[in-house]
Coordinates of C-alpha atoms and ligand atoms in Angstrom, one line a residue:
Chain F
X1 CA 112.7 130.9 96.8
X2 CA 109.8 129.2 98.4
X3 CA 107.2 127.2 96.5
X4 CA 103.6 126.8 97.6
X5 CA 101.4 124.4 95.5
X6 CA 97.7 125.0 96.2
X7 CA 95.5 122.2 94.8
X8 CA 91.9 121.4 95.3
X9 CA 88.7 120.7 93.3
X10 CA 87.3 123.5 91.1
X11 CA 85.4 126.1 93.2
X12 CA 86.8 124.9 96.5
X13 CA 87.9 128.4 97.4
X14 CA 91.6 128.3 96.4
X15 CA 91.7 131.8 94.9
X16 CA 89.6 133.4 97.6
X17 CA 91.8 132.0 100.4
X18 CA 95.0 132.8 98.4
X19 CA 94.0 136.4 97.9
X20 CA 93.6 136.9 101.7
X21 CA 96.9 135.0 102.3
X22 CA 98.7 137.1 99.7
X23 CA 97.7 140.3 101.5
X24 CA 99.0 138.8 104.7
X25 CA 102.3 137.8 103.1
X26 CA 102.7 141.3 101.8
X27 CA 102.2 142.6 105.3
X28 CA 104.8 140.3 106.5
X29 CA 107.3 141.8 104.0
X30 CA 107.4 138.8 101.6
X31 CA 107.2 139.1 97.9
X32 CA 104.7 136.7 96.4
X33 CA 104.2 135.8 92.7
X34 CA 101.3 133.8 91.5
X35 CA 100.9 131.2 88.7
X36 CA 97.4 129.9 88.0
X37 CA 97.2 126.7 86.0
X38 CA 93.9 125.8 84.4
X39 CA 92.7 123.7 81.5
X40 CA 90.6 126.0 79.2
X41 CA 89.8 129.3 80.8
X42 CA 90.3 131.2 84.0
X43 CA 89.8 134.7 85.3
X44 CA 91.8 134.2 88.4
X45 CA 94.7 136.3 87.1
X46 CA 92.5 139.3 87.0
X47 CA 91.6 138.8 90.6
X48 CA 95.2 138.5 91.7
X49 CA 96.2 141.5 89.6
X50 CA 94.0 143.6 91.9
X51 CA 96.5 142.9 94.7
X52 CA 99.3 144.3 92.6
X53 CA 101.4 141.1 92.6
X54 CA 102.9 139.5 89.5
X55 CA 100.7 136.9 88.0
X56 CA 100.7 134.6 85.0
X57 CA 98.3 131.9 83.7
X58 CA 99.3 128.6 82.1
X59 CA 96.5 126.7 80.2
X60 CA 97.1 123.0 79.7
X61 CA 94.5 122.7 77.0
X62 CA 94.1 119.0 76.1
X63 CA 96.7 117.8 78.6
X64 CA 96.3 116.9 82.2
X65 CA 96.7 120.2 84.0
X66 CA 98.7 118.5 86.8
X67 CA 101.2 116.9 84.5
X68 CA 101.5 120.3 82.7
X69 CA 102.0 122.0 86.1
X70 CA 104.7 119.5 87.2
X71 CA 107.0 119.8 84.2
X72 CA 106.7 123.6 84.1
X73 CA 107.7 124.2 87.7
X74 CA 111.2 125.1 86.8
X75 CA 110.0 127.7 84.4
X76 CA 107.5 129.1 86.9
X77 CA 110.3 129.4 89.6
X78 CA 112.6 131.1 87.1
X79 CA 109.9 133.5 86.2
X80 CA 109.1 134.3 89.8
X81 CA 112.8 135.0 90.4
X82 CA 112.9 137.3 87.4
X83 CA 110.1 139.3 89.1
X84 CA 112.3 139.6 92.2
X85 CA 109.8 137.6 94.2
X86 CA 110.7 135.2 97.1
X87 CA 107.6 133.0 97.2
X88 CA 105.8 131.4 94.3
X89 CA 102.1 130.6 94.8
X90 CA 101.0 128.0 92.3
X91 CA 97.2 127.5 92.1
X92 CA 96.5 124.4 90.2
X93 CA 93.3 123.4 88.3
X94 CA 92.7 120.4 90.5
X95 CA 90.6 118.4 88.1
X96 CA 92.5 115.1 88.1
X97 CA 92.2 113.3 91.4
X98 CA 94.8 110.7 90.5
X99 CA 97.7 113.1 90.2
X100 CA 99.1 115.3 92.9
X101 CA 101.4 118.0 91.6
X102 CA 103.4 118.3 94.8
X103 CA 107.2 118.2 94.7
X104 CA 109.0 117.2 97.9
X105 CA 110.5 120.6 98.9
X106 CA 107.3 122.7 98.7
X107 CA 104.5 123.6 101.0
X108 CA 101.7 121.3 99.6
X109 CA 98.3 122.8 100.4
X110 CA 95.0 121.0 99.6
X111 CA 92.0 123.3 99.7
X112 CA 88.8 121.4 100.4
X113 CA 85.3 122.6 100.7
X114 CA 83.4 121.3 103.8
X115 CA 80.0 121.5 102.0
X116 CA 81.1 118.6 99.8
X117 CA 80.3 116.3 102.8
X118 CA 82.2 114.1 105.1
X119 CA 83.0 111.5 102.4
X120 CA 84.8 114.0 100.3
X121 CA 88.2 113.6 102.1
X122 CA 88.1 109.9 101.1
X123 CA 87.6 110.8 97.4
X124 CA 90.3 113.3 96.7
X125 CA 93.1 110.8 96.9
X126 CA 96.8 111.9 96.7
X127 CA 95.8 115.5 96.5
X128 CA 94.9 115.3 100.1
X129 CA 96.9 112.3 101.4
X130 CA 100.2 113.7 100.4
X131 CA 99.5 117.4 101.4
X132 CA 101.2 119.2 104.3
X133 CA 98.2 121.3 105.0
X134 CA 94.5 120.9 104.4
X135 CA 92.7 124.2 104.2
X136 CA 89.0 123.6 104.9
X137 CA 86.7 126.3 103.4
X138 CA 83.0 127.3 103.6
X139 CA 82.7 126.3 107.3
X140 CA 80.3 129.3 107.5
X141 CA 77.7 127.2 105.8
X142 CA 77.6 124.2 108.1
X143 CA 77.3 123.5 111.9
X144 CA 80.3 123.2 114.2
X145 CA 79.6 119.4 114.5
X146 CA 79.9 119.0 110.7
X147 CA 83.2 120.9 110.7
X148 CA 84.5 118.6 113.4
X149 CA 83.4 115.4 111.6
X150 CA 85.0 116.7 108.4
X151 CA 88.2 117.3 110.3
X152 CA 88.2 113.8 111.7
X153 CA 87.7 112.4 108.2
X154 CA 90.7 114.4 106.9
X155 CA 92.9 113.0 109.7
X156 CA 91.8 109.5 108.8
X157 CA 93.4 109.8 105.3
X158 CA 96.2 112.1 106.3
X159 CA 97.0 111.8 110.0
X160 CA 100.0 114.2 109.9
X161 CA 98.6 117.1 108.0
X162 CA 98.0 120.4 109.5
X163 CA 94.4 121.5 109.3
X164 CA 93.5 125.2 108.8
X165 CA 89.9 126.2 109.1
X166 CA 89.6 129.0 106.6
X167 CA 87.0 131.2 105.0
X168 CA 87.4 132.6 101.6
X169 CA 85.0 135.4 102.2
X170 CA 86.1 136.7 105.6
X171 CA 89.8 135.8 105.4
X172 CA 89.6 133.5 108.4
X173 CA 92.7 131.2 108.5
X174 CA 94.7 133.3 106.1
X175 CA 97.1 134.5 108.9
X176 CA 97.7 130.8 109.9
X177 CA 98.4 129.8 106.3
X178 CA 100.7 132.8 105.7
X179 CA 102.6 131.7 108.8
X180 CA 103.0 128.1 107.4
X181 CA 104.3 129.6 104.1
X182 CA 106.8 131.8 105.9
X183 CA 108.2 128.9 107.8
X184 CA 107.8 126.5 104.8
X185 CA 110.7 124.8 103.0
X186 CA 113.1 126.4 100.5
X187 CA 113.1 124.9 97.0
X188 CA 116.0 122.7 96.0
X189 CA 117.7 122.0 92.6
X190 CA 116.6 118.4 92.2
X191 CA 113.0 118.2 93.2
X192 CA 111.1 115.0 93.1
X193 CA 107.4 114.3 93.2
X194 CA 105.7 112.9 96.3
X195 CA 103.3 110.7 94.4
X196 CA 103.6 108.8 91.1
X197 CA 101.3 110.2 88.5
X198 CA 99.5 107.5 86.6
X199 CA 101.6 106.4 83.7
X200 CA 99.0 104.6 81.6
X201 CA 98.3 105.9 78.2
X202 CA 95.1 104.3 76.8
X203 CA 93.8 104.2 73.2
X204 CA 91.4 107.0 74.1
X205 CA 94.4 109.2 75.1
X206 CA 95.7 108.8 71.5
X207 CA 92.5 109.7 69.8
X208 CA 90.2 106.7 69.5
X209 CA 86.6 107.8 69.3
X210 CA 84.8 104.4 69.1
X211 CA 83.3 103.4 72.4
X212 CA 83.2 99.6 72.3
X213 CA 86.0 97.8 74.3
X214 CA 87.1 95.8 71.2
X215 CA 88.6 98.9 69.7
X216 CA 90.8 99.6 72.7
X217 CA 94.4 98.3 73.4
X218 CA 96.8 98.3 76.3
X219 CA 95.9 97.6 79.9
X220 CA 92.2 97.8 80.4
X221 CA 90.3 97.7 83.7
X222 CA 86.9 96.1 83.8
X223 CA 84.0 97.5 85.9
X224 CA 84.6 94.7 88.4
X225 CA 88.3 95.7 88.8
X226 CA 89.7 92.9 86.6
X227 CA 92.6 94.1 84.5
X228 CA 93.8 92.6 81.2
X229 CA 96.2 93.4 78.5
X230 CA 94.8 93.7 75.0
X231 CA 97.1 93.9 72.0
X232 CA 100.2 92.5 70.3
Chain N
X1 CA 89.5 125.3 136.4
X2 CA 89.5 129.1 136.3
X3 CA 88.3 130.5 133.0
X4 CA 88.0 134.0 131.8
X5 CA 87.2 135.0 128.3
X6 CA 88.2 138.5 127.0
X7 CA 87.3 140.3 123.9
X8 CA 89.7 143.2 123.0
X9 CA 87.8 145.6 120.8
X10 CA 88.8 146.4 117.3
X11 CA 87.0 148.4 114.6
X12 CA 83.4 148.6 113.3
X13 CA 82.4 148.4 109.6
X14 CA 83.6 151.9 108.9
X15 CA 87.0 151.2 110.3
X16 CA 86.3 153.3 113.4
X17 CA 87.4 152.1 116.9
X18 CA 84.5 150.3 118.5
X19 CA 83.2 152.1 121.7
X20 CA 83.5 149.0 123.9
X21 CA 87.3 148.5 124.3
X22 CA 87.2 145.4 126.3
X23 CA 84.7 142.8 127.4
X24 CA 85.5 140.3 130.2
X25 CA 83.4 137.2 130.9
X26 CA 83.7 134.8 133.8
X27 CA 82.4 131.3 134.4
X28 CA 78.7 131.1 135.4
X29 CA 77.9 134.2 133.4
X30 CA 75.3 134.5 130.6
X31 CA 75.7 137.5 128.4
X32 CA 73.4 138.7 125.7
X33 CA 74.3 140.2 122.3
X34 CA 71.6 142.4 120.7
X35 CA 71.4 144.7 117.7
X36 CA 69.7 145.2 114.4
X37 CA 70.1 142.7 111.6
X38 CA 73.5 143.1 110.0
X39 CA 75.0 144.9 113.0
X40 CA 77.7 142.3 113.5
X41 CA 76.3 140.0 116.2
X42 CA 77.2 136.7 114.4
X43 CA 80.6 138.2 113.4
X44 CA 81.3 138.9 117.1
X45 CA 80.7 135.3 118.2
X46 CA 82.5 134.1 115.1
X47 CA 85.5 136.1 116.3
X48 CA 85.2 134.4 119.7
X49 CA 84.8 130.9 118.1
X50 CA 88.0 131.2 116.1
X51 CA 90.0 133.0 118.8
X52 CA 90.5 135.9 116.4
X53 CA 94.0 137.5 116.7
X54 CA 93.6 140.7 114.7
X55 CA 93.1 138.5 111.6
X56 CA 89.4 139.1 111.0
X57 CA 87.7 142.2 109.5
X58 CA 87.0 143.5 113.0
X59 CA 90.6 143.3 114.1
X60 CA 89.5 142.0 117.5
X61 CA 91.7 139.9 119.8
X62 CA 90.3 137.1 122.0
X63 CA 92.1 136.1 125.2
X64 CA 91.7 133.1 127.5
X65 CA 92.7 133.8 131.1
X66 CA 94.4 137.0 129.8
X67 CA 96.5 135.2 127.3
X68 CA 96.5 134.2 123.6
X69 CA 95.2 130.7 123.3
X70 CA 97.6 128.0 121.9
X71 CA 97.2 126.5 118.4
X72 CA 95.8 123.2 119.9
X73 CA 92.9 124.8 121.8
X74 CA 92.2 126.7 118.6
X75 CA 91.7 123.6 116.4
X76 CA 91.7 120.2 118.2
X77 CA 88.1 119.4 119.0
X78 CA 89.2 117.2 121.9
X79 CA 90.7 120.2 123.6
X80 CA 88.2 122.7 122.3
X81 CA 86.9 125.2 124.8
X82 CA 84.1 126.4 122.7
X83 CA 80.8 124.9 121.5
X84 CA 78.9 126.9 119.0
X85 CA 75.3 126.8 117.8
X86 CA 75.5 128.8 114.6
X87 CA 72.7 130.4 112.6
X88 CA 72.7 127.6 110.0
X89 CA 69.6 125.5 110.3
X90 CA 70.4 122.6 108.0
X91 CA 72.8 119.8 107.8
X92 CA 74.5 119.2 104.4
X93 CA 76.2 115.9 105.2
X94 CA 74.5 113.0 103.5
X95 CA 74.6 110.3 106.2
X96 CA 72.2 109.0 108.8
X97 CA 71.7 110.8 112.1
X98 CA 73.3 107.8 114.0
X99 CA 76.4 107.6 111.7
X100 CA 77.0 111.3 112.0
X101 CA 76.6 111.5 115.7
X102 CA 79.0 108.6 116.2
X103 CA 81.5 110.2 114.1
X104 CA 81.1 113.5 115.9
X105 CA 81.4 111.7 119.3
X106 CA 84.7 110.2 118.0
X107 CA 86.1 113.5 117.0
X108 CA 85.4 114.9 120.5
X109 CA 86.8 111.8 122.2
X110 CA 83.4 110.6 123.5
X111 CA 82.1 107.0 123.3
X112 CA 79.7 106.0 120.4
X113 CA 77.0 105.2 122.9
X114 CA 76.2 108.9 123.4
X115 CA 74.6 109.0 119.9
X116 CA 71.4 107.5 121.4
X117 CA 71.4 110.1 124.2
X118 CA 71.6 112.9 121.7
X119 CA 68.6 111.7 119.7
X120 CA 66.6 111.2 122.9
X121 CA 67.4 114.7 124.1
X122 CA 66.7 116.3 120.7
X123 CA 63.3 114.7 120.7
X124 CA 62.3 116.5 123.9
X125 CA 62.8 119.8 122.0
X126 CA 61.0 119.1 118.7
X127 CA 57.6 118.0 117.6
X128 CA 58.0 115.2 115.1
X129 CA 60.5 112.8 116.5
X130 CA 63.9 112.3 114.9
X131 CA 64.9 108.7 114.2
X132 CA 68.6 107.5 114.3
X133 CA 68.1 106.0 110.8
X134 CA 66.9 109.3 109.3
X135 CA 69.2 110.9 106.8
X136 CA 70.4 114.3 108.2
X137 CA 69.5 116.1 105.0
X138 CA 65.8 115.2 105.3
X139 CA 65.4 116.8 108.8
X140 CA 63.4 120.0 108.9
X141 CA 64.9 123.3 110.1
X142 CA 63.4 122.8 113.6
X143 CA 64.5 119.1 113.8
X144 CA 68.0 120.0 112.7
X145 CA 68.2 122.8 115.2
X146 CA 67.0 120.5 118.0
X147 CA 69.6 117.9 117.0
X148 CA 72.4 120.5 116.9
X149 CA 71.3 121.7 120.3
X150 CA 71.3 118.2 121.9
X151 CA 74.6 117.4 120.1
X152 CA 76.2 120.4 121.8
X153 CA 74.7 119.6 125.2
X154 CA 75.9 116.0 125.1
X155 CA 78.9 115.7 122.8
X156 CA 80.5 119.2 122.6
X157 CA 80.3 119.8 126.3
X158 CA 82.7 122.8 126.3
X159 CA 83.0 125.5 129.0
X160 CA 82.2 128.3 126.6
X161 CA 79.0 128.1 124.7
X162 CA 78.0 130.5 121.8
X163 CA 74.4 130.5 120.7
X164 CA 73.1 132.3 117.7
X165 CA 69.4 133.0 117.5
X166 CA 68.0 129.9 119.1
X167 CA 64.5 131.4 119.0
X168 CA 64.3 131.1 115.2
X169 CA 63.5 127.4 114.7
X170 CA 60.3 126.8 116.4
X171 CA 61.9 124.6 119.1
X172 CA 61.3 125.2 122.8
X173 CA 63.8 128.0 123.2
X174 CA 63.9 128.2 127.0
X175 CA 64.4 124.4 127.4
X176 CA 67.1 124.6 124.7
X177 CA 68.9 127.4 126.5
X178 CA 68.7 125.6 129.8
X179 CA 70.3 122.5 128.2
X180 CA 73.1 124.5 126.7
X181 CA 73.8 126.8 129.6
X182 CA 75.1 124.2 132.1
X183 CA 76.5 125.1 135.5
X184 CA 79.6 127.2 135.6
X185 CA 79.8 127.9 131.8
X186 CA 80.3 131.1 130.0
X187 CA 77.3 131.5 127.7
X188 CA 77.0 134.1 124.9
X189 CA 73.5 134.4 123.5
X190 CA 72.8 136.3 120.3
X191 CA 69.1 137.1 120.2
X192 CA 66.3 139.3 118.8
X193 CA 64.0 137.9 121.4
X194 CA 63.1 140.3 124.3
X195 CA 62.7 137.6 126.9
X196 CA 66.1 135.9 126.0
X197 CA 67.7 139.4 125.9
X198 CA 66.6 140.3 129.3
X199 CA 67.4 137.0 131.0
X200 CA 71.2 137.5 131.2
X201 CA 72.7 140.0 133.7
X202 CA 74.4 142.0 130.9
X203 CA 73.9 142.6 127.2
X204 CA 76.2 144.0 124.5
X205 CA 74.5 146.3 122.0
X206 CA 75.9 146.0 118.5
X207 CA 75.8 148.8 116.0
X208 CA 77.4 149.0 112.5
X209 CA 79.7 146.0 113.2
X210 CA 81.0 147.3 116.5
X211 CA 80.3 146.7 120.2
X212 CA 78.5 149.9 120.9
X213 CA 77.7 149.7 124.7
X214 CA 77.1 147.3 127.5
X215 CA 73.8 147.4 129.5
X216 CA 73.4 145.9 132.9
X217 CA 69.9 144.4 133.2
X218 CA 68.0 146.7 135.6
X219 CA 65.6 145.6 138.4
X220 CA 62.7 146.9 136.3
X221 CA 63.9 144.9 133.2
X222 CA 64.0 141.8 135.4
X223 CA 60.4 142.3 136.3
X224 CA 59.6 142.8 132.6
X225 CA 61.4 139.6 131.9
X226 CA 59.3 137.7 134.4
X227 CA 56.1 139.1 132.8
X228 CA 57.5 138.1 129.4
X229 CA 58.1 134.6 130.7
X230 CA 54.4 134.3 131.5
X231 CA 53.4 135.7 128.1
X232 CA 55.8 133.3 126.5
X233 CA 54.3 130.3 128.4
X234 CA 50.9 131.4 127.1
X235 CA 52.2 131.8 123.6
X236 CA 53.8 128.4 123.8
X237 CA 50.6 126.7 124.9
X238 CA 48.7 128.5 122.1
X239 CA 51.3 127.3 119.7
X240 CA 51.0 123.7 120.9
X241 CA 47.2 123.8 120.7
X242 CA 47.2 125.2 117.2
X243 CA 50.0 122.8 116.1
X244 CA 48.0 119.8 117.4
X245 CA 45.1 120.9 115.2
X246 CA 42.9 122.1 118.1
X247 CA 40.9 125.3 118.6
X248 CA 42.1 128.0 121.0
X249 CA 40.2 129.7 123.8
X250 CA 40.3 133.3 125.0
X251 CA 43.0 134.3 127.5
X252 CA 42.3 133.3 131.1
Ligands
GTP301 N1 80.4 130.7 101.9 C1 81.6 130.6 101.4 N2 81.9 130.8 100.1 C2 83.2 130.8 99.8 C3 84.3 130.5 100.7 N3 85.4 130.5 100.0 C4 85.1 130.7 98.7 N4 83.8 130.9 98.5 C5 83.0 131.1 97.3 O1 83.2 130.0 96.4 C6 83.3 130.3 95.1 C7 84.6 129.8 94.4 O2 85.7 130.3 95.0 P1 87.1 130.5 94.3 O3 88.1 131.1 95.3 O4 87.0 131.2 93.0 O5 87.5 128.9 94.1 P2 88.7 128.3 93.3 O6 89.1 127.0 94.1 O7 89.8 129.3 93.2 O8 88.1 127.9 91.9 P3 88.9 127.5 90.5 O9 90.1 128.3 90.4 O10 87.9 127.9 89.5 O11 89.1 126.1 90.6 C8 83.2 131.9 95.1 O12 81.9 132.2 94.7 C9 83.6 132.2 96.5 O13 83.1 133.5 96.8 C10 83.9 130.3 102.1 O14 84.8 130.1 103.0 N5 82.6 130.4 102.4
ATP302 N1 83.7 144.9 112.7 C1 83.4 144.6 111.4 N2 84.2 145.0 110.4 C2 83.8 144.7 109.1 N3 82.8 144.0 108.7 C3 81.9 143.6 109.7 C4 82.2 143.9 111.0 N4 81.2 143.3 111.8 C5 80.3 142.7 110.9 N5 80.8 142.9 109.6 C6 80.1 142.4 108.4 O1 78.7 142.8 108.4 C7 77.9 141.8 107.9 C8 76.8 141.4 108.8 O2 77.2 140.9 110.0 P1 76.6 139.7 110.9 O3 76.2 138.6 110.0 O4 77.5 139.5 112.0 O5 75.3 140.5 111.4 P2 74.2 140.0 112.5 O6 74.1 141.0 113.5 O7 74.5 138.6 112.9 O8 72.8 140.0 111.6 P3 71.5 139.0 111.7 O9 70.7 139.6 112.8 O10 70.9 139.3 110.4 O11 72.0 137.6 111.9 C9 78.8 140.6 107.6 O12 79.1 140.6 106.2 C10 80.1 140.9 108.3 O13 81.2 140.4 107.7
MG303 MG1 90.7 129.9 91.4
MG304 MG1 73.6 136.8 112.6
ZN305 ZN1 96.3 113.7 85.8

């Protein structure tokens, strides 16, 4: 079984690119299954269903969708195996830019939209810096110079990643991505994360609604970056 | 370096084999792409830019010197064979002209000092001057187009140049074309403009997404092109007069 974790900010073009890539994988004789993780709502399963591949949705509700995705990976892989598939495409919600839901033995793909501007690669954090491939979408909306500057910016934060220039509308880049998937790693029994998800649970996480700092406990970070411990 | 660019035909929008099966271009050649709106002109140069390998809707293959280009020539800007002026007229990046050009120069392996040259050159093509401290996003369509053109001429100095509708931004189109079409390059010009269409020695006619036929520019067409150049000079001088807020006089 192969695992492909596709992360990227909402609307970056994950589903659009994955649909084209799925078609290509089918042409190559592979058997893909898709799991879409989102927080509250998604229609992506209906889009993937049109391709005739097995697809399920997991909604994380009030939990971090990346945390949810991470500890459900075993279940997802078992489900894909039960569907007699040989590659699991996991499209994440991509909301939390501190977590990166990539285990070590997977193909970690970060989809990033070039129209978000040349500073975007600096903002997405571990989602991009720990990815194997950065798939750049919406290049049809900017000049070649902007695409090249964007590429340079990605390489600044992740010098080793493979950059795929893709287009979710035309399918550009999907052949290249499918090839990376075909040659990608097999999953292993004991997978570990590439990046530590943040551990801190703050008072807000446990349901405090009052705004003022005096009501909050634990490690608090001030606007100027100063951290202090409040509590027993 | 010897350089030959080949397009192996695929299918049109209906999925039918396109009538032109193969198109070969050599260094020093300018080729026109013409056809109604939506006929697939931009898609054709898009296929060339990404070195399509049967993986775009047209199913075309692009060859360099008769062979499939390697992954590096496909994506590494330092080794890039292709410079493209696309139909987009605006920059989306929120940074200054100078910052942006320096970053682009870096990505193409050029010194930061070329940023100044790009701005100077761009200002020869446009009316209101561009300043290095301007934010890219406030530039007008014409200013952006002029800057993109100068950027290609100075920074993306590649042997294959793809140009999409340079006439549509109110910049000096012939000067712009001259800047882009340096010596010994392969230049592909998508255009709706009769003068630009008749300037190359050949033109591809697009229809319904496919390359429909190739026309060699006839002697008669060349004469027409010369007449058009004179008409164009006159139009340009009228345009300048009106732009400067002056009153025009009857044709000489
Ligand atoms: N112009 C352009 N639009 C694109 C491209 N890729 C995707 N889009 C459009 O961007 C929008 C969002 O694309 P999706 O594929 O749904 O994005 P997503 O990342 O799956 O979104 P979520 O699953 O909601 O996070 C759609 O309207 C697509 O048609 C592209 O390369 N170019
Ligand atoms: N060979 C093809 N097969 C399938 N679809 C195609 C093909 N060629 C073009 N198309 C589609 O046709 C549409 C119009 O094509 P394109 O933008 O290239 O036209 P154009 O000639 O550049 O038009 P304009 O003059 O308005 O710029 C696009 O959506 C494109 O994806
Ligand atoms: Mg999606
Ligand atoms: Mg076009
Ligand atoms: Zn998180």
